[in-house]
Short mmCIF file of C-alpha atoms and ligand atoms in Angstrom, two decimals:
data_model
loop_
_atom_site.label_atom_id
_atom_site.label_comp_id
_atom_site.label_asym_id
_atom_site.label_seq_id
_atom_site.Cartn_x
_atom_site.Cartn_y
_atom_site.Cartn_z
CA MET L 19 0.00 0.00 0.00
CA ARG L 20 1.31 3.43 -0.85
CA PHE L 21 0.60 6.52 1.19
CA SER L 22 0.64 9.97 -0.24
CA LEU L 23 3.34 12.35 0.92
CA LYS L 24 0.66 14.53 2.49
CA PHE L 25 -0.61 11.62 4.57
CA LYS L 26 2.90 10.68 5.72
CA LEU L 27 3.57 14.25 6.71
CA LEU L 28 0.33 14.39 8.65
CA VAL L 29 1.09 11.15 10.53
CA GLY L 30 4.60 12.38 11.27
CA PHE L 31 3.26 15.67 12.58
CA LEU L 32 0.68 13.96 14.78
CA LEU L 33 3.26 11.54 16.20
CA SER L 34 5.71 14.27 17.08
CA PHE L 35 2.88 16.32 18.62
CA LEU L 36 1.84 13.36 20.76
CA LEU L 37 5.41 12.69 21.85
CA THR L 38 6.14 16.28 22.87
CA SER L 39 2.84 16.70 24.69
CA CYS L 40 3.58 13.53 26.69
CA THR L 41 7.07 14.62 27.67
CA GLN L 42 5.98 18.19 28.48
CA LYS L 43 4.54 17.25 31.86
CA GLU L 44 7.57 18.57 33.67
CA VAL L 45 7.80 18.49 37.42
CA PRO L 46 8.48 22.04 38.68
CA PRO L 47 11.92 22.44 40.25
CA TYR L 48 10.55 24.01 43.44
CA VAL L 49 8.86 22.33 46.38
CA SER L 50 6.12 24.00 48.45
CA TYR L 51 7.15 22.97 51.93
CA LEU L 52 4.53 24.91 53.90
CA SER L 53 0.74 24.84 53.70
CA VAL L 54 -1.08 28.15 53.21
CA SER L 55 -1.89 28.22 56.91
CA GLU L 56 1.77 27.65 57.93
CA LEU L 57 3.01 30.21 55.42
CA MET L 58 0.58 32.71 56.96
CA GLN L 59 1.50 31.98 60.57
CA TRP L 60 5.25 31.53 60.24
CA VAL L 61 6.28 33.80 57.38
CA ILE L 62 3.65 36.35 56.32
CA ASP L 63 2.04 37.31 59.64
CA PRO L 64 5.31 37.89 61.58
CA ALA L 65 6.70 40.00 58.72
CA ALA L 66 3.52 42.09 58.54
CA ASP L 67 3.47 42.55 62.34
CA ARG L 68 7.02 43.88 62.22
CA ILE L 69 5.90 46.55 59.75
CA TRP L 70 2.67 47.44 61.57
CA ASP L 71 4.43 47.65 64.95
CA SER L 72 7.33 49.74 63.69
CA VAL L 73 5.52 53.04 63.18
CA ALA L 74 2.76 54.57 65.30
CA TRP L 75 1.69 57.80 66.93
CA TYR L 76 0.28 57.98 70.41
CA SER L 77 -1.44 60.88 72.11
CA THR L 78 -0.32 61.10 75.70
CA LEU L 79 -0.90 63.69 78.39
CA LYS L 80 2.53 65.08 77.56
CA GLY L 81 1.65 65.35 73.87
CA GLU L 82 2.33 63.19 70.82
CA ARG L 83 4.64 60.24 71.09
CA ALA L 84 5.94 58.67 67.93
CA VAL L 85 7.21 55.15 67.42
CA ALA L 86 9.62 54.86 64.50
CA PRO L 87 12.87 53.12 63.61
CA HIS L 88 15.94 55.05 64.73
CA THR L 89 19.06 52.99 64.11
CA GLN L 90 20.19 51.68 60.74
CA GLU L 91 19.75 48.18 62.18
CA GLU L 92 16.07 48.89 62.87
CA TRP L 93 15.55 50.24 59.36
CA ASP L 94 17.32 47.19 57.91
CA ASP L 95 15.10 44.92 59.96
CA LEU L 96 12.04 46.68 58.56
CA ARG L 97 13.40 46.40 55.02
CA ASN L 98 13.85 42.64 55.53
CA SER L 99 10.23 42.27 56.62
CA ALA L 100 8.96 44.19 53.60
CA ALA L 101 11.16 42.04 51.35
CA THR L 102 9.84 38.87 52.99
CA LEU L 103 6.24 39.93 52.29
CA MET L 104 7.13 40.92 48.74
CA GLU L 105 8.56 37.54 47.86
CA ALA L 106 6.03 35.59 49.95
CA SER L 107 3.34 36.97 47.65
CA ASN L 108 4.91 34.84 44.89
CA LEU L 109 4.85 31.79 47.13
CA LEU L 110 1.08 32.15 47.45
CA MET L 111 0.76 31.88 43.68
CA ILE L 112 2.61 28.63 43.13
CA ASP L 113 1.51 25.05 43.08
CA GLN L 114 -1.33 23.75 45.16
CA ARG L 115 -1.42 26.96 47.24
CA ALA L 116 -3.18 28.94 44.51
CA ARG L 117 -6.93 28.39 44.86
CA ASP L 118 -7.70 29.62 41.35
CA ASN L 119 -6.16 31.43 38.44
CA GLY L 120 -8.16 34.66 38.89
CA PRO L 121 -8.89 36.65 42.07
CA TRP L 122 -6.41 34.64 44.17
CA MET L 123 -3.60 35.76 41.87
CA ASN L 124 -4.80 39.37 42.00
CA TYR L 125 -4.93 39.41 45.80
CA SER L 126 -1.47 37.84 45.97
CA ARG L 127 -0.06 40.40 43.52
CA GLU L 128 -1.70 43.19 45.54
CA LEU L 129 0.18 41.97 48.61
CA GLY L 130 3.41 41.99 46.60
CA SER L 131 2.93 45.48 45.20
CA THR L 132 1.93 47.07 48.52
CA ALA L 133 4.93 45.40 50.17
CA LYS L 134 7.16 46.77 47.42
CA LYS L 135 5.85 50.30 48.04
CA THR L 136 6.60 49.77 51.72
CA LEU L 137 10.13 48.67 50.89
CA LEU L 138 10.67 51.87 48.89
CA ALA L 139 9.30 53.93 51.79
CA VAL L 140 11.68 52.15 54.16
CA GLN L 141 14.62 52.84 51.89
CA ALA L 142 13.61 56.52 51.81
CA LYS L 143 13.23 56.38 55.64
CA ASP L 144 9.82 57.99 55.16
CA VAL L 145 7.92 57.12 58.36
CA GLN L 146 4.57 58.48 57.16
CA ALA L 147 4.80 56.51 53.90
CA VAL L 148 5.70 53.32 55.80
CA PHE L 149 2.58 53.83 57.90
CA ASP L 150 0.34 54.57 54.89
CA ASN L 151 1.61 51.57 52.92
CA GLY L 152 1.26 49.39 56.00
CA THR L 153 -2.44 50.23 55.90
CA LEU L 154 -2.55 49.18 52.24
CA ILE L 155 -0.88 45.86 53.11
CA ASP L 156 -3.56 45.31 55.75
CA ALA L 157 -6.26 45.93 53.16
CA ALA L 158 -4.61 43.39 50.81
CA CYS L 159 -4.63 40.73 53.56
CA GLU L 160 -8.24 41.45 54.46
CA ALA L 161 -9.48 41.37 50.87
CA CYS L 162 -8.14 37.87 50.31
CA HIS L 163 -9.30 36.59 53.70
CA LEU L 164 -12.79 37.87 53.05
CA LYS L 165 -13.02 35.70 49.95
CA TYR L 166 -10.97 32.62 50.81
CA ALA L 167 -10.36 32.24 54.53
CA ASN L 168 -13.08 30.94 56.75
CA PHE L 169 -12.36 32.62 60.04
CA ASN L 170 -15.95 32.30 61.32
CA SER L 171 -15.19 31.50 64.93
CA LYS L 172 -11.44 32.05 64.76
CA LYS L 173 -10.46 35.59 65.67
CA LEU L 174 -7.22 36.89 64.23
CA ASP L 175 -5.12 38.77 66.72
CA LYS L 176 -3.23 41.22 64.63
C1 LIG Y 7 -4.02 35.49 48.39
C2 LIG Y 7 -4.76 35.33 49.59
C3 LIG Y 7 -4.24 35.74 50.93
C4 LIG Y 7 -3.49 36.85 51.24
C5 LIG Y 7 -3.03 37.98 50.32
C6 LIG Y 7 -3.27 36.80 52.66
N1 LIG Y 7 -3.82 35.67 53.19
FE1 LIG Y 7 -3.75 35.10 55.15
N2 LIG Y 7 -4.85 33.47 54.71
C7 LIG Y 7 -5.36 33.13 53.47
C8 LIG Y 7 -6.12 31.90 53.57
C9 LIG Y 7 -6.82 31.18 52.44
C10 LIG Y 7 -6.09 31.52 54.94
C11 LIG Y 7 -6.74 30.29 55.57
C12 LIG Y 7 -5.73 29.17 55.53
C13 LIG Y 7 -6.29 27.88 55.96
O1 LIG Y 7 -7.05 27.82 56.94
O2 LIG Y 7 -5.94 26.88 55.30
C14 LIG Y 7 -5.29 32.53 55.61
C15 LIG Y 7 -5.01 32.49 56.96
C16 LIG Y 7 -4.29 33.44 57.65
C17 LIG Y 7 -3.98 33.37 59.07
C18 LIG Y 7 -4.43 32.27 60.03
C19 LIG Y 7 -3.57 31.06 59.86
C20 LIG Y 7 -4.05 29.92 60.72
O3 LIG Y 7 -4.34 28.87 60.15
O4 LIG Y 7 -4.14 30.11 61.94
C21 LIG Y 7 -3.25 34.49 59.37
C22 LIG Y 7 -2.68 34.87 60.73
C23 LIG Y 7 -3.09 35.24 58.15
N3 LIG Y 7 -3.73 34.57 57.12
C24 LIG Y 7 -2.41 36.45 58.05
C25 LIG Y 7 -2.28 37.15 56.87
C26 LIG Y 7 -1.64 38.45 56.77
C27 LIG Y 7 -1.08 39.21 57.94
C28 LIG Y 7 -1.69 38.80 55.47
C29 LIG Y 7 -1.18 40.06 54.81
C30 LIG Y 7 0.11 40.56 55.18
C31 LIG Y 7 -2.35 37.74 54.73
N4 LIG Y 7 -2.69 36.76 55.62
C32 LIG Y 7 -2.56 37.76 53.36
C33 LIG Y 7 -5.16 33.81 52.30
C34 LIG Y 7 -4.45 35.00 52.18
#
C-alpha cells in the first residue's frame, strides 16, 4: 500500500505532537514545603506585624509620642520584613497553594505590590509613607481573607 506524501507528513506531525505533549509534563523544580496556613503563621504574619508595629503615633498627656525606627539596624530589619512579604506573595501563587487562576492571583499580587511600596518607603526612611503603605498591606490581607479564609469563629489577633 502506498501513502501519499501529504498523509505521511500528517502522521509524522501527529506523532511528534503526541510525543512532545507527553514529555511536556515537567515536574516544577521548586517544592512547596509549607501549607497556606503555615506560610501565613510563620512567614507572612510575623513580617507584617514587624511593619505594623514599627511606626505609630500615640497621644499622651505630655503630647504626641511617635514610634519609629531610629538605628540603621532597625531600618534594615524593617526592610527585611517588607522584602519577605514581597517575595512571599509569589509563594502564594505557586503550586497547590493557589486556589484559582483569577482573584487569588490578583490578591497575591496586591500583597506583593503594597509590600514593594513599603520597601521603597523604608529605603527613603519615610515614616509616614511606611505607615500609609502598611495600611494598604492590611487591606490586601483582608481582601483575600474575606473571599478565601473561613475565620468564622477564629479571631485573628493582629
Ligand atoms: C491570596 C490570599 C491571601 C493573602 C493575600 C493573605 N492571606 Fe492570610 N490566609 C489566606 C487563607 C486562604 C487563609 C486560611 C488558611 C487555611 O485555613 O488553610 C489565611 C489564613 C491566615 C492566618 C491564620 C492562619 C491559621 O491557620 O491560623 C493568618 C494569621 C493570616 N492569614 C495572616 C495574613 C496576613 C497578615 C496577610 C497580609 C500581610 C495575609 N494573611 C494575606 C489567604 C491570604
